[in-house]
mmCIF file of C-alpha atoms in Angstrom:
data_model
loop_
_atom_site.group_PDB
_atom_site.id
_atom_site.type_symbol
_atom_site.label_atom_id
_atom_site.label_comp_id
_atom_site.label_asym_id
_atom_site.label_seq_id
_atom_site.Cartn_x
_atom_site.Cartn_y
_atom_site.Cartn_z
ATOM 1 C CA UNK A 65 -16.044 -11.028 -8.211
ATOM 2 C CA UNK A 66 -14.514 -13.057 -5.164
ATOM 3 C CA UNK A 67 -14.357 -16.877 -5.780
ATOM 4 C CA UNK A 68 -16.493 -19.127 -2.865
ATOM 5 C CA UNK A 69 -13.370 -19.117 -1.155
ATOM 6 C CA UNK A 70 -13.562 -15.302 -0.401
ATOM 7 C CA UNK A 71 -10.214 -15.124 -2.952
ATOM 8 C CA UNK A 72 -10.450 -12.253 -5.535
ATOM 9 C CA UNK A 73 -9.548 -13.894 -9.226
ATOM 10 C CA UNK A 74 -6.258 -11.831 -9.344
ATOM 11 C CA UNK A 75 -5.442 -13.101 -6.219
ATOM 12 C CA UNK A 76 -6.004 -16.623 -6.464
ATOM 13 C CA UNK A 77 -3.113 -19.460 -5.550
ATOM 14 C CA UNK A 78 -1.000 -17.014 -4.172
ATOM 15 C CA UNK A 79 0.300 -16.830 -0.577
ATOM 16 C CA UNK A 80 2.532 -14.957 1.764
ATOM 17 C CA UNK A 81 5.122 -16.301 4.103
ATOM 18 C CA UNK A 82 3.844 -15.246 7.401
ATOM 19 C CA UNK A 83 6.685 -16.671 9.709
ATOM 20 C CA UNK A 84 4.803 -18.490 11.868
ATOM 21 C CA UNK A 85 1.564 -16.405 12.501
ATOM 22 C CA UNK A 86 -1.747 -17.216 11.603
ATOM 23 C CA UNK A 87 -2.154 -17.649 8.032
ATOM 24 C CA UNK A 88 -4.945 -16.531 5.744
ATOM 25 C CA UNK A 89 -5.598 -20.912 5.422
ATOM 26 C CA UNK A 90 -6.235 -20.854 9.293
ATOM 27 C CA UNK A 91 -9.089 -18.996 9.394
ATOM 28 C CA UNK A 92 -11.083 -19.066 5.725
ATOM 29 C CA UNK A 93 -11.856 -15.878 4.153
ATOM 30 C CA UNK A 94 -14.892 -17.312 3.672
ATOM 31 C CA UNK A 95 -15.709 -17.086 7.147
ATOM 32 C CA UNK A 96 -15.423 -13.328 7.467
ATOM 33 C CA UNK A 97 -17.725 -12.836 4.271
ATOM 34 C CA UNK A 98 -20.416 -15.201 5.754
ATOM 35 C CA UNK A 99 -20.244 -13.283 9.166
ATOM 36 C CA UNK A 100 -20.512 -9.970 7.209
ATOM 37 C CA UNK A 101 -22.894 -10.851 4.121
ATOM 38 C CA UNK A 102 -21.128 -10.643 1.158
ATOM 39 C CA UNK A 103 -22.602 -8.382 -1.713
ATOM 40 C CA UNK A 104 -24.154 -5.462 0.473
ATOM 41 C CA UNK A 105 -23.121 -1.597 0.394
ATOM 42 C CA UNK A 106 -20.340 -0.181 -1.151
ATOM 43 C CA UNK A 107 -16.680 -1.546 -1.875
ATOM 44 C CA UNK A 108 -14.842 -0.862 1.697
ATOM 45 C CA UNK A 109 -18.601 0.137 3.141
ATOM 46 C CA UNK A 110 -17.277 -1.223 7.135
ATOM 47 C CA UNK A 111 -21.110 -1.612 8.113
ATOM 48 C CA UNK A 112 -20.683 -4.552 6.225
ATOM 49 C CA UNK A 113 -17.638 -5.855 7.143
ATOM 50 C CA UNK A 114 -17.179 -8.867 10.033
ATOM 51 C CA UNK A 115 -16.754 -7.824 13.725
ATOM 52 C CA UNK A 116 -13.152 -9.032 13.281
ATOM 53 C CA UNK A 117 -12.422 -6.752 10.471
ATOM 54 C CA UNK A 118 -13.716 -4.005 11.822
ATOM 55 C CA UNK A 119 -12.704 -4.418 14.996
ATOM 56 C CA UNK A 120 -8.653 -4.603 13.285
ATOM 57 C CA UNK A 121 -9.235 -1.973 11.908
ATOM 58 C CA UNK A 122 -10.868 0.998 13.768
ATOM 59 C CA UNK A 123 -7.488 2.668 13.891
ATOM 60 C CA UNK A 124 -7.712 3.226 10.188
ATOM 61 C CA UNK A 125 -11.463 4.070 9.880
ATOM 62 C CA UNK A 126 -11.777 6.420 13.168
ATOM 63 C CA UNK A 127 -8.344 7.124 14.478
ATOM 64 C CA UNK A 128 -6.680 10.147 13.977
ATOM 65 C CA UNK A 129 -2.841 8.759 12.570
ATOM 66 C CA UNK A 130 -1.521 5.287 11.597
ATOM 67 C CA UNK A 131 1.735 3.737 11.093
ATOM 68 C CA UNK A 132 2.904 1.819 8.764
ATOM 69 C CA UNK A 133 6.707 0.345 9.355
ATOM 70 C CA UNK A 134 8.782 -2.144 6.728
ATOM 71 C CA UNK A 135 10.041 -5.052 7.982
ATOM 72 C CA UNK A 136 13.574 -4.700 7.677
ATOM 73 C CA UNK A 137 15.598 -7.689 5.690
ATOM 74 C CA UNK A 138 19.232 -8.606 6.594
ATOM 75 C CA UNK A 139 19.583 -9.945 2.679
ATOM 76 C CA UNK A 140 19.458 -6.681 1.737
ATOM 77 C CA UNK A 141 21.664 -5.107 4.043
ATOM 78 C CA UNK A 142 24.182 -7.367 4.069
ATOM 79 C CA UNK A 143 24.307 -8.323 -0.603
ATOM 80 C CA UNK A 144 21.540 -5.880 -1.762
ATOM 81 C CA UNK A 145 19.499 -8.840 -2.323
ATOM 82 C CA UNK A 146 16.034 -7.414 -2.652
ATOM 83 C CA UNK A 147 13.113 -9.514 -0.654
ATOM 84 C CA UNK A 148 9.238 -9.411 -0.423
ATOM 85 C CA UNK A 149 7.999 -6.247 0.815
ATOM 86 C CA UNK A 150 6.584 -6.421 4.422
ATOM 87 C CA UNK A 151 4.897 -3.873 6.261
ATOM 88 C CA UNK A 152 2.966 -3.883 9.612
ATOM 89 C CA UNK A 153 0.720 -1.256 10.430
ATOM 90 C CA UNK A 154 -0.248 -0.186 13.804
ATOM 91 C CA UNK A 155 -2.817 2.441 14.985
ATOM 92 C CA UNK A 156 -2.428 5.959 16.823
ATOM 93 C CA UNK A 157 -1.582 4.178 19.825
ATOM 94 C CA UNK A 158 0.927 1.709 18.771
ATOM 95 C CA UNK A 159 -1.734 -1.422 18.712
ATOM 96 C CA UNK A 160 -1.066 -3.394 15.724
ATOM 97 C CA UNK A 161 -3.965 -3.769 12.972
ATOM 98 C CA UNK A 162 -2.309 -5.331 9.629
ATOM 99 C CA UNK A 163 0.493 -7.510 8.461
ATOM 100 C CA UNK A 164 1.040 -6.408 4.751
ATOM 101 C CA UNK A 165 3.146 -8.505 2.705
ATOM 102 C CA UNK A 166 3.728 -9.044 -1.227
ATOM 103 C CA UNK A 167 2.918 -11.883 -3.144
ATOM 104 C CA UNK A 168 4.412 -14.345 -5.100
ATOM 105 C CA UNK A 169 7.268 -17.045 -3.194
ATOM 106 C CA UNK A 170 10.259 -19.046 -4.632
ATOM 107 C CA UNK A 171 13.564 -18.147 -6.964
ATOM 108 C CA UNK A 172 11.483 -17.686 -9.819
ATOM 109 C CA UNK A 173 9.887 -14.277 -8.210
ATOM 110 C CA UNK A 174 13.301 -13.312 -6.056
ATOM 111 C CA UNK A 175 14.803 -13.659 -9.742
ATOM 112 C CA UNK A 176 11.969 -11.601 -11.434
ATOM 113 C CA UNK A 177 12.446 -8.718 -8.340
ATOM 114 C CA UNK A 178 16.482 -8.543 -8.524
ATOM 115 C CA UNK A 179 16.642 -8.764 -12.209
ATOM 116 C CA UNK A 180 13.598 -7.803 -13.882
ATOM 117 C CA UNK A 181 12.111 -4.369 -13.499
ATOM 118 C CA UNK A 182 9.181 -4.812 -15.745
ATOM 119 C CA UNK A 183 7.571 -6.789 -12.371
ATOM 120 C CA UNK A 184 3.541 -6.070 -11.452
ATOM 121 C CA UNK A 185 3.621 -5.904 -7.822
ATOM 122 C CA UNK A 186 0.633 -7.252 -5.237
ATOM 123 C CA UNK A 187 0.684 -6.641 -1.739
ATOM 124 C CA UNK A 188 -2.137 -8.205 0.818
ATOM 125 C CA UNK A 189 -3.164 -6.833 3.866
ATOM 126 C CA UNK A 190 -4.218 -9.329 6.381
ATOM 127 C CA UNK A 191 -5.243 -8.804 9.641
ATOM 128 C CA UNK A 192 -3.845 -11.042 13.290
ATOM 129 C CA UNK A 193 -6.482 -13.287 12.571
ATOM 130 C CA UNK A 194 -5.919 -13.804 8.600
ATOM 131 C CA UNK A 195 -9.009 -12.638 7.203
ATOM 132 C CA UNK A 196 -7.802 -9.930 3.827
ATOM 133 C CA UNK A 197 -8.770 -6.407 4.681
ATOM 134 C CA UNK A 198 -7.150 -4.907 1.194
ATOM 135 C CA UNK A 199 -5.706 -5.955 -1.840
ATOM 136 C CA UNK A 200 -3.285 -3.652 -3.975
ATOM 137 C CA UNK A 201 -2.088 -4.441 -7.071
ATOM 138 C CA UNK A 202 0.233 -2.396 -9.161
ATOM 139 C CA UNK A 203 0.793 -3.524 -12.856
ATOM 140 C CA UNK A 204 4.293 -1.946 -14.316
ATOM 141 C CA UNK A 205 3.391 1.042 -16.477
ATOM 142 C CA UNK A 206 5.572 2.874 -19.306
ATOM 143 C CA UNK A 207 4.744 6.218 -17.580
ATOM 144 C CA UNK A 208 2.811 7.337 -15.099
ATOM 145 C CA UNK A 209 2.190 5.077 -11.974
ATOM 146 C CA UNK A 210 -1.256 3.152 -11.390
ATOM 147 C CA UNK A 211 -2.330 1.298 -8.711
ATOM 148 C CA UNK A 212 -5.654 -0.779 -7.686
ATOM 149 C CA UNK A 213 -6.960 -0.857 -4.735
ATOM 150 C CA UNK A 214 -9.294 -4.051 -3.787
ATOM 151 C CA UNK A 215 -11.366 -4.595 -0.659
ATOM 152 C CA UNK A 216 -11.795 -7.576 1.601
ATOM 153 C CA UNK A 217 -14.398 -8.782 -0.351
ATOM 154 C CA UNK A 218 -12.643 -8.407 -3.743
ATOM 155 C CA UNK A 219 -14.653 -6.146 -5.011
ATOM 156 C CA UNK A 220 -12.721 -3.051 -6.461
ATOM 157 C CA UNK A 221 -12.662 0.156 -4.122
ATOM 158 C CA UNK A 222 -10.847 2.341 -6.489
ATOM 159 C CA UNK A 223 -7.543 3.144 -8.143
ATOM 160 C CA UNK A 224 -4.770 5.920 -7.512
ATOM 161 C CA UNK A 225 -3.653 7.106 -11.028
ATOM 162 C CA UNK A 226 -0.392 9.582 -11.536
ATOM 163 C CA UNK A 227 -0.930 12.966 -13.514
ATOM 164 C CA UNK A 228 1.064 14.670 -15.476
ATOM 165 C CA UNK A 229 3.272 17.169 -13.475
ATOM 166 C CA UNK A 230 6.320 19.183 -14.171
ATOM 167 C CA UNK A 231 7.087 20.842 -10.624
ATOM 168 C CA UNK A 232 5.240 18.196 -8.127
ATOM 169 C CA UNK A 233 4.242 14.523 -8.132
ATOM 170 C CA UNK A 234 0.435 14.062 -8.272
ATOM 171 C CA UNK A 235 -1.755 11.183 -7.970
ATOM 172 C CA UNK A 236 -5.911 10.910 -8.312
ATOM 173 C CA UNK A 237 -7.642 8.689 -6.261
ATOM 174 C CA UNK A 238 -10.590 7.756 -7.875
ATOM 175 C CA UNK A 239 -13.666 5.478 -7.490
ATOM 176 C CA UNK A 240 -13.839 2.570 -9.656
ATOM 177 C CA UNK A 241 -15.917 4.541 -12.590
ATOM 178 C CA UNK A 242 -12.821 7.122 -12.420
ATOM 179 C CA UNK A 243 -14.504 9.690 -10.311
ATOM 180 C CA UNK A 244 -11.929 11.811 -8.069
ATOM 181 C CA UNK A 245 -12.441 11.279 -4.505
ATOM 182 C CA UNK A 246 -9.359 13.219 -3.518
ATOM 183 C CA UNK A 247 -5.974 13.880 -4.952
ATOM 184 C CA UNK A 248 -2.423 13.740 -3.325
ATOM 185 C CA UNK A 249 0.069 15.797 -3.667
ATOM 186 C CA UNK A 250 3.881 16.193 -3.055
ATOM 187 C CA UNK A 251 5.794 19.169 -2.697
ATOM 188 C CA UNK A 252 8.214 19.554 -4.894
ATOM 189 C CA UNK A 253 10.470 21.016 -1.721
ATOM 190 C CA UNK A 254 9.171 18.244 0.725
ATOM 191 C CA UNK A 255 10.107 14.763 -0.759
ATOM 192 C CA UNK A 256 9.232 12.867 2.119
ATOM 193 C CA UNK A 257 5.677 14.205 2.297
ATOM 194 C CA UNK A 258 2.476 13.878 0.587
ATOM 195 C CA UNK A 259 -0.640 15.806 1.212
ATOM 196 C CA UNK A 260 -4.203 14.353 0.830
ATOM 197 C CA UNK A 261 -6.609 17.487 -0.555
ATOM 198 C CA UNK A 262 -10.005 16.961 -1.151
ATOM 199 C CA UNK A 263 -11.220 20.524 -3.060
ATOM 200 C CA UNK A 264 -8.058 22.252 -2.499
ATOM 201 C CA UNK A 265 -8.175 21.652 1.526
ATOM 202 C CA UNK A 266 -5.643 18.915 3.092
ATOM 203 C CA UNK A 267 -7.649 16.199 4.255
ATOM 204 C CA UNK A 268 -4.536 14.052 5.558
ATOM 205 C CA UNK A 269 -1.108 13.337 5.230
ATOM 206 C CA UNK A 270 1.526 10.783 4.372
ATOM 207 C CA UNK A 271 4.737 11.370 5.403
ATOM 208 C CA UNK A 272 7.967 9.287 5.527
ATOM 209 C CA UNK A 273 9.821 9.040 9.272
ATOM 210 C CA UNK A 274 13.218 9.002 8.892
ATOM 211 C CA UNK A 275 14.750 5.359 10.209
ATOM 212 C CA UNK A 276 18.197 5.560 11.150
ATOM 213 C CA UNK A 277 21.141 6.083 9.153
ATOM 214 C CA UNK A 278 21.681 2.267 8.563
ATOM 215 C CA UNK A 279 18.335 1.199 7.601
ATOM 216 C CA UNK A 280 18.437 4.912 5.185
ATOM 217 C CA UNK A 281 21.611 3.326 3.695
ATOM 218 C CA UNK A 282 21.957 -0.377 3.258
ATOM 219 C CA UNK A 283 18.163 -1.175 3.099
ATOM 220 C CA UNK A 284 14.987 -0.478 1.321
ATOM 221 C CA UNK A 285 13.089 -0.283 4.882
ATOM 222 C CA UNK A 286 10.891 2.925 5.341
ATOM 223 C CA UNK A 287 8.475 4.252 7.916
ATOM 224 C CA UNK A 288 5.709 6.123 7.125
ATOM 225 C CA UNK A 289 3.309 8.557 9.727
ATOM 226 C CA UNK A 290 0.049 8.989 8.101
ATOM 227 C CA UNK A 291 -2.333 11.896 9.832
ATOM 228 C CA UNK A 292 -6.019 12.162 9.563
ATOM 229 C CA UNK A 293 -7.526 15.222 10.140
ATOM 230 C CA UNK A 294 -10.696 15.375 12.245
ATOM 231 C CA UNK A 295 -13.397 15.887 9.524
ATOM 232 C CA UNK A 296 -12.115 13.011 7.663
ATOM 233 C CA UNK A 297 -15.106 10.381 8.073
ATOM 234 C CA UNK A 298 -15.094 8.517 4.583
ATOM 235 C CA UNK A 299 -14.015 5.078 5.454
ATOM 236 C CA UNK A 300 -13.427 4.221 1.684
ATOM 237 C CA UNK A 301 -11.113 7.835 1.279
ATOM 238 C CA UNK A 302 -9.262 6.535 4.964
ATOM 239 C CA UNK A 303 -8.523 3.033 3.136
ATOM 240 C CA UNK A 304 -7.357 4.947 -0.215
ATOM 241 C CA UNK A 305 -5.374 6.706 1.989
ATOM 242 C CA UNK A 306 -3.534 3.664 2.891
ATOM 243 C CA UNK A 307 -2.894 1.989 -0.436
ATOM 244 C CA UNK A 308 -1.304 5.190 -1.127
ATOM 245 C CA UNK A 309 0.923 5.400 1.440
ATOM 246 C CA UNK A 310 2.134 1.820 0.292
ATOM 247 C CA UNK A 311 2.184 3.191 -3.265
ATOM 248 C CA UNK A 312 4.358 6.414 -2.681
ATOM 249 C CA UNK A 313 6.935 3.484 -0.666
ATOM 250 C CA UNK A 314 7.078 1.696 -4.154
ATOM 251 C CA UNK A 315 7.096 4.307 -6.599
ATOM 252 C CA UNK A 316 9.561 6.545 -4.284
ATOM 253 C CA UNK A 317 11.814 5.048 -1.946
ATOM 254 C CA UNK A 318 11.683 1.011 -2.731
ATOM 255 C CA UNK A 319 13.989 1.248 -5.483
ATOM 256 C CA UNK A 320 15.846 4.170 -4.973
ATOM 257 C CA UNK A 321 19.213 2.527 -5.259
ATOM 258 C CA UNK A 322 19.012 0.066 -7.911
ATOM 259 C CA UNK A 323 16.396 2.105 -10.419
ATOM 260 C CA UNK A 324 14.609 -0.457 -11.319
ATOM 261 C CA UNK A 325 11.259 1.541 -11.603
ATOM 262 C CA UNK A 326 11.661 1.051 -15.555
ATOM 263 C CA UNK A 327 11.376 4.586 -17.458
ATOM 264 C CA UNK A 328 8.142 5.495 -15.000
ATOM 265 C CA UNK A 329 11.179 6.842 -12.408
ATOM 266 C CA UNK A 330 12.497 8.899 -15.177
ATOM 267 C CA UNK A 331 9.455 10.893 -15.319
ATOM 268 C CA UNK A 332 9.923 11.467 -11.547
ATOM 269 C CA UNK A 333 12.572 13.486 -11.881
ATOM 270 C CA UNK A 334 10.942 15.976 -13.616
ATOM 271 C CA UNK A 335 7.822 16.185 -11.547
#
């Protein structure tokens, strides 16, 4: 349930660092749910989202591919001093649609990132103007990786949930009452790629773009391509889509040098 500030509970008092572009504060969520009428249709339903929304984010609902780029960080580069994730995603034809950063400012969370690997993680989506388009949360799990996946209106549109696997990695994504809208899939012989299948037929794919030997190296900075193909019209299963791709950055590649994924990246190895 989203407080009268259009803020979901989980997500309340925290804010991102946007450097100078237009924060969420500038332009109430509030707003956007008035303009759309808050409580109608589904979780993620865009026939109820605000002309701005929707507008930011036809890429992702119609389009055929999206990108989704890190922001690179010099502190990690130049000390391995890990720093917020940042992300900005941009549609088939290289428009931008959504800044997405992770929460949670000040020493006390740079501490909890460098040091502590037990960390939940949130990451907001915002679009130019600052309304929230998604919300995804992952808590730290003992096992198998788990992540929410929140829409503008902070009402849940489902969660991604790892499976057991001994050959290949494998996620659900499921509805909020655990119902499997599609699962994803990666090769055991393609680590940079994930497959989207929806009854045993690839639906889309997420795949990670190589970015230069330095940023491969010194930094935690990825690029993913994700592919839609044509008969994919579920606008909830295109936003899944998404949080995954974020997901598969946190799970895989974020912490690849330091291991700080906890005994969860153990498991990985044997996927």
């Amino acid at each position: 349930m989203a407080h009268e500030d259009g803020r979901s509970p989980k997500s309340s008092g925290l804010e991102l660092d946007w450097k100078g572009r237009t924060s969420p504060e500038e332009r109430p969520q509030a707003a956007a749910l008035a303009e759309a009428g808050a409580g109608r249709g589904a979780p993620g339903d865009p026939r109820h989202m605000g002309l701005e929304l929707r507008t930011a984010l036809a890429g992702l609902l119609e389009g055929s591919s999206v990108t989704v780029r890190q922001q690179r960080e010099w502190a990690e580069i130049l000390v391995g001093w890990e720093t917020r994730n940042r992300y900005e995603a941009s549609d088939e034809n290289g428009r931008f649609m959504l800044y997405i950063g992770e929460t949670g400012e000040g020493w006390g969370s740079a501490l909890l990132r460098n040091l502590w690997p037990f960390r939940r993680v949130e990451l907001e989506c915002m679009t130019q103007g600052g309304t929230r388009a998604l919300s995804i949360q992952q808590p730290w799990t003992l096992f198998f990786h788990h992540v929410e996946v929140y829409a503008w209106d902070g009402r849940q549109i489902g969660y991604i949930q790892q499976r057991f696997s001994l050959i290949r990695r494998v996620f659900d994504l499921c509805t909020p009452a655990g119902v499997v809208m599609a699962t994803m899939v990666g090769p055991f012989w393609r680590p940079w790629t994930f497959l989207i299948q929806q009854r045993g037929e690839e639906v889309a794919t997420i795949r990670k773009q190589w970015s230069g030997l330095g940023t491969e190296v010194f930094s935690d900075s990825d690029n993913f391509g994700v592919r839609f193909h044509p008969g994919l019209t579920d606008a909830r299963l295109r936003q899944m889509v998404l949080a995954a791709t974020l997901m598969v950055d946190l799970c895989y590649f974020e912490d690849r040098k330091s291991g700080s994924n906890g005994v969860g990246s153990l498991l990985d190895i044997f996927d």
